[in-house]
């Protein structure tokens, strides 16, 4: 748990998002695998998602999102001193997508690195940026959550291919006069890592013709186990950060949970007792965009006029690792 030291006001001053143009509907996927729009909608709440074009990589989605966030914050790329990209689908294993993005933004002297925490990546990266700024190691940070999971899902496996979509969200993080992040709660359970993994392509199982033939470069998931994990941590992580910050569910104006499955969100909302009109849901339009899901949902809520200065925003993510993480933010605007 990281709690903001008294007098430390650090916040999001700019938020930007980008999704690929191509819309893939449930009916489109029903052409590829034995599924139906009805099954996908009732089991997940997803109606459609975006898939990147063949030539589009993560940095192509991250760049427009980052530019929009910088514009909103009124910050030049050249004045960034920290760039973190949370992703499990970088352009390549190395160099980091963050370094490529920093170069494209003209952030010449910025520290830049990728962070792997699955769908919780954006929460982890926000906490890192917060800690670096609070500790005096950085002043202006860019945090990106982005994934192109369409490139690593098996389009013949109906139990995974219907769930995911592509996108990127970016946030400028810097000191503000008041408000901002009140604290973070992060955790990981590597013992459950096997339930959501991409087995090959690392140093354990380097790429060979065999690993490709066995489909080990695709997402493998034990859906039921992940479902149980997700419903548990979405509730426990939120309760723990609320307790630590001395707040109750009644204080939450806007709740932005990771957008994996509307049934998981409904379960958390019922257990936590958050009124439905405070809950942000856009999984129907984007599917599970992994580390982009929370910034995409937050940006939608802002665009719809649902987030006002001073509002208390609770965000919770969970995903591969297995990982989880929450933050509470008093919303600030430039
Ligand atoms: C994947 C998930 C939607 C499956 O829903 P479920 O209600 O648990 O479904 P089950 O796994 O019990 O499968 C039920 C049946 O539907 C079938 N099924 C699975 N995917 C299907 C699809 N796309 N279309 C039609 N049928 C499908 C299964 O084969 C199974 O058939 P069977 O009973 O004949 O074996 C659900 O487990 C889930 O959301 N898990 C969490 C996934 C997640 O969020 N991952 C990312 C976390 S960041």
Coordinates of N, CA and C and ligand atoms in Angstrom, one line a residue, residues 33-36 39-40 43-44 118-120 157-164 195-196 221-230 258-264 288 290 317-320 322-323, ligand 1:
X33 N -15.4 -18.9 -35.4 CA -15.4 -19.9 -34.4 C -16.9 -20.3 -34.1
X34 N -17.1 -21.4 -33.4 CA -18.5 -21.8 -33.1 C -19.0 -21.0 -31.9
X35 N -19.5 -19.8 -32.1 CA -20.0 -19.0 -31.1 C -21.2 -18.2 -31.6
X36 N -21.8 -17.3 -30.8 CA -22.9 -16.5 -31.3 C -22.9 -15.2 -30.6
X39 N -24.5 -15.7 -27.1 CA -23.6 -16.2 -26.1 C -22.6 -15.2 -25.5
X40 N -22.0 -14.5 -26.5 CA -21.0 -13.5 -26.0 C -21.6 -12.4 -25.2
X43 N -22.8 -13.8 -21.7 CA -21.7 -14.3 -20.8 C -20.7 -13.2 -20.5
X44 N -20.6 -12.2 -21.3 CA -19.5 -11.2 -21.1 C -20.0 -9.7 -21.2
X118 N 0.1 -7.2 -16.8 CA -1.2 -7.6 -17.4 C -2.2 -6.5 -17.4
X119 N -3.4 -6.8 -17.2 CA -4.5 -5.8 -17.3 C -4.4 -4.8 -16.2
X120 N -3.6 -5.1 -15.1 CA -3.4 -4.2 -14.0 C -2.3 -3.1 -14.3
X157 N -9.7 -20.3 -31.1 CA -10.1 -20.7 -29.7 C -11.2 -19.8 -29.2
X158 N -12.5 -20.3 -29.3 CA -13.6 -19.5 -28.9 C -13.6 -19.1 -27.5
X159 N -12.9 -19.8 -26.6 CA -13.0 -19.4 -25.2 C -12.1 -18.2 -24.9
X160 N -11.2 -17.8 -25.7 CA -10.4 -16.6 -25.5 C -10.7 -15.5 -26.6
X161 N -10.9 -15.9 -27.8 CA -10.8 -14.9 -28.9 C -12.0 -13.9 -28.8
X162 N -13.1 -14.2 -28.1 CA -14.2 -13.3 -28.1 C -14.1 -12.2 -27.1
X163 N -13.1 -12.4 -26.2 CA -13.0 -11.5 -25.0 C -12.2 -10.2 -25.2
X164 N -11.2 -10.2 -26.1 CA -10.2 -9.1 -26.1 C -10.3 -8.2 -27.2
X195 N -2.7 -19.5 -14.8 CA -4.1 -19.4 -15.3 C -4.3 -18.4 -16.4
X196 N -3.4 -17.5 -16.6 CA -3.5 -16.5 -17.7 C -2.1 -16.2 -18.2
X221 N -5.7 -19.4 -21.2 CA -6.5 -19.0 -20.1 C -7.4 -20.0 -19.5
X222 N -7.4 -20.1 -18.2 CA -8.4 -20.9 -17.5 C -9.5 -20.0 -17.0
X223 N -10.5 -19.8 -17.9 CA -11.5 -18.8 -17.7 C -12.2 -18.8 -16.3
X224 N -12.5 -20.0 -15.9 CA -13.2 -20.1 -14.6 C -12.4 -19.7 -13.4
X225 N -11.1 -20.1 -13.4 CA -10.2 -19.7 -12.4 C -10.0 -18.2 -12.3
X226 N -9.8 -17.6 -13.5 CA -9.6 -16.2 -13.6 C -10.8 -15.4 -13.2
X227 N -12.0 -16.0 -13.5 CA -13.3 -15.4 -13.1 C -13.4 -15.3 -11.6
X228 N -13.0 -16.4 -11.0 CA -13.1 -16.4 -9.5 C -12.1 -15.4 -8.9
X229 N -10.9 -15.5 -9.4 CA -9.9 -14.5 -8.9 C -10.3 -13.1 -9.1
X230 N -10.8 -12.8 -10.3 CA -11.2 -11.4 -10.6 C -12.3 -10.9 -9.7
X258 N -11.7 -2.4 -14.0 CA -11.2 -3.0 -15.2 C -12.4 -3.6 -16.0
X259 N -12.3 -3.4 -17.3 CA -13.4 -3.8 -18.2 C -13.1 -5.2 -18.8
X260 N -13.4 -6.3 -18.1 CA -13.1 -7.6 -18.6 C -14.4 -8.3 -19.0
X261 N -15.4 -8.2 -18.2 CA -16.6 -8.9 -18.4 C -17.6 -8.3 -17.5
X262 N -18.8 -8.0 -18.1 CA -19.8 -7.2 -17.3 C -20.3 -8.0 -16.1
X263 N -20.2 -9.3 -16.2 CA -20.6 -10.1 -15.0 C -19.7 -10.0 -13.8
X264 N -18.4 -9.8 -14.1 CA -17.4 -9.6 -13.1 C -17.7 -8.2 -12.4
X288 N -12.2 -6.5 -23.7 CA -11.2 -6.4 -22.7 C -9.9 -5.9 -23.4
X290 N -7.2 -4.9 -21.9 CA -6.0 -5.1 -21.0 C -5.6 -3.8 -20.3
X317 N -8.0 -2.5 -11.0 CA -7.6 -3.4 -12.1 C -7.2 -4.8 -11.6
X318 N -7.3 -5.8 -12.5 CA -6.8 -7.1 -12.2 C -6.4 -7.8 -13.5
X319 N -5.5 -8.7 -13.4 CA -5.1 -9.4 -14.7 C -4.0 -10.4 -14.5
X320 N -3.3 -10.6 -15.6 CA -2.2 -11.6 -15.7 C -1.1 -11.2 -14.6
X322 N -0.8 -13.5 -11.4 CA -2.0 -12.7 -11.4 C -1.7 -11.4 -10.6
X323 N -2.2 -10.3 -11.0 CA -2.0 -9.0 -10.4 C -3.3 -8.3 -10.1
Ligands
LIG1 C1 -14.4 -16.9 -20.3 C2 -15.8 -16.8 -19.7 C3 -16.6 -15.7 -20.3 C4 -16.5 -18.1 -19.9 O1 -17.8 -18.0 -19.3 P1 -18.4 -19.2 -18.4 O2 -19.8 -18.9 -18.0 O3 -17.4 -19.4 -17.2 O4 -18.3 -20.4 -19.4 P2 -17.6 -21.8 -19.2 O5 -16.1 -21.6 -19.2 O6 -18.2 -22.4 -18.0 O7 -18.1 -22.6 -20.5 C5 -19.4 -22.9 -20.6 C6 -19.6 -23.5 -22.0 O8 -19.5 -22.5 -23.0 C7 -18.6 -22.9 -24.0 N1 -18.0 -21.7 -24.6 C8 -16.8 -21.1 -24.2 N2 -16.6 -20.1 -25.0 C9 -17.6 -20.0 -25.8 C10 -18.0 -19.1 -26.9 N3 -17.2 -18.1 -27.2 N4 -19.1 -19.3 -27.5 C11 -19.9 -20.4 -27.2 N5 -19.6 -21.2 -26.3 C12 -18.5 -21.1 -25.6 C13 -17.6 -23.8 -23.3 O9 -17.0 -24.7 -24.2 C14 -18.5 -24.5 -22.3 O10 -19.1 -25.6 -23.0 P3 -19.3 -27.0 -22.3 O11 -20.2 -26.7 -21.1 O12 -20.0 -27.8 -23.4 O13 -17.9 -27.5 -22.0 C15 -15.6 -16.5 -18.1 O14 -15.1 -17.7 -17.5 C16 -14.8 -15.4 -17.9 O15 -15.1 -14.2 -18.1 N6 -13.6 -15.6 -17.2 C17 -12.7 -14.5 -16.9 C18 -11.9 -14.2 -18.2 C19 -11.2 -12.8 -18.0 O16 -11.8 -11.9 -17.7 N7 -9.9 -12.8 -18.4 C20 -9.1 -11.7 -18.4 C21 -8.9 -11.2 -17.0 S1 -8.0 -9.7 -17.0

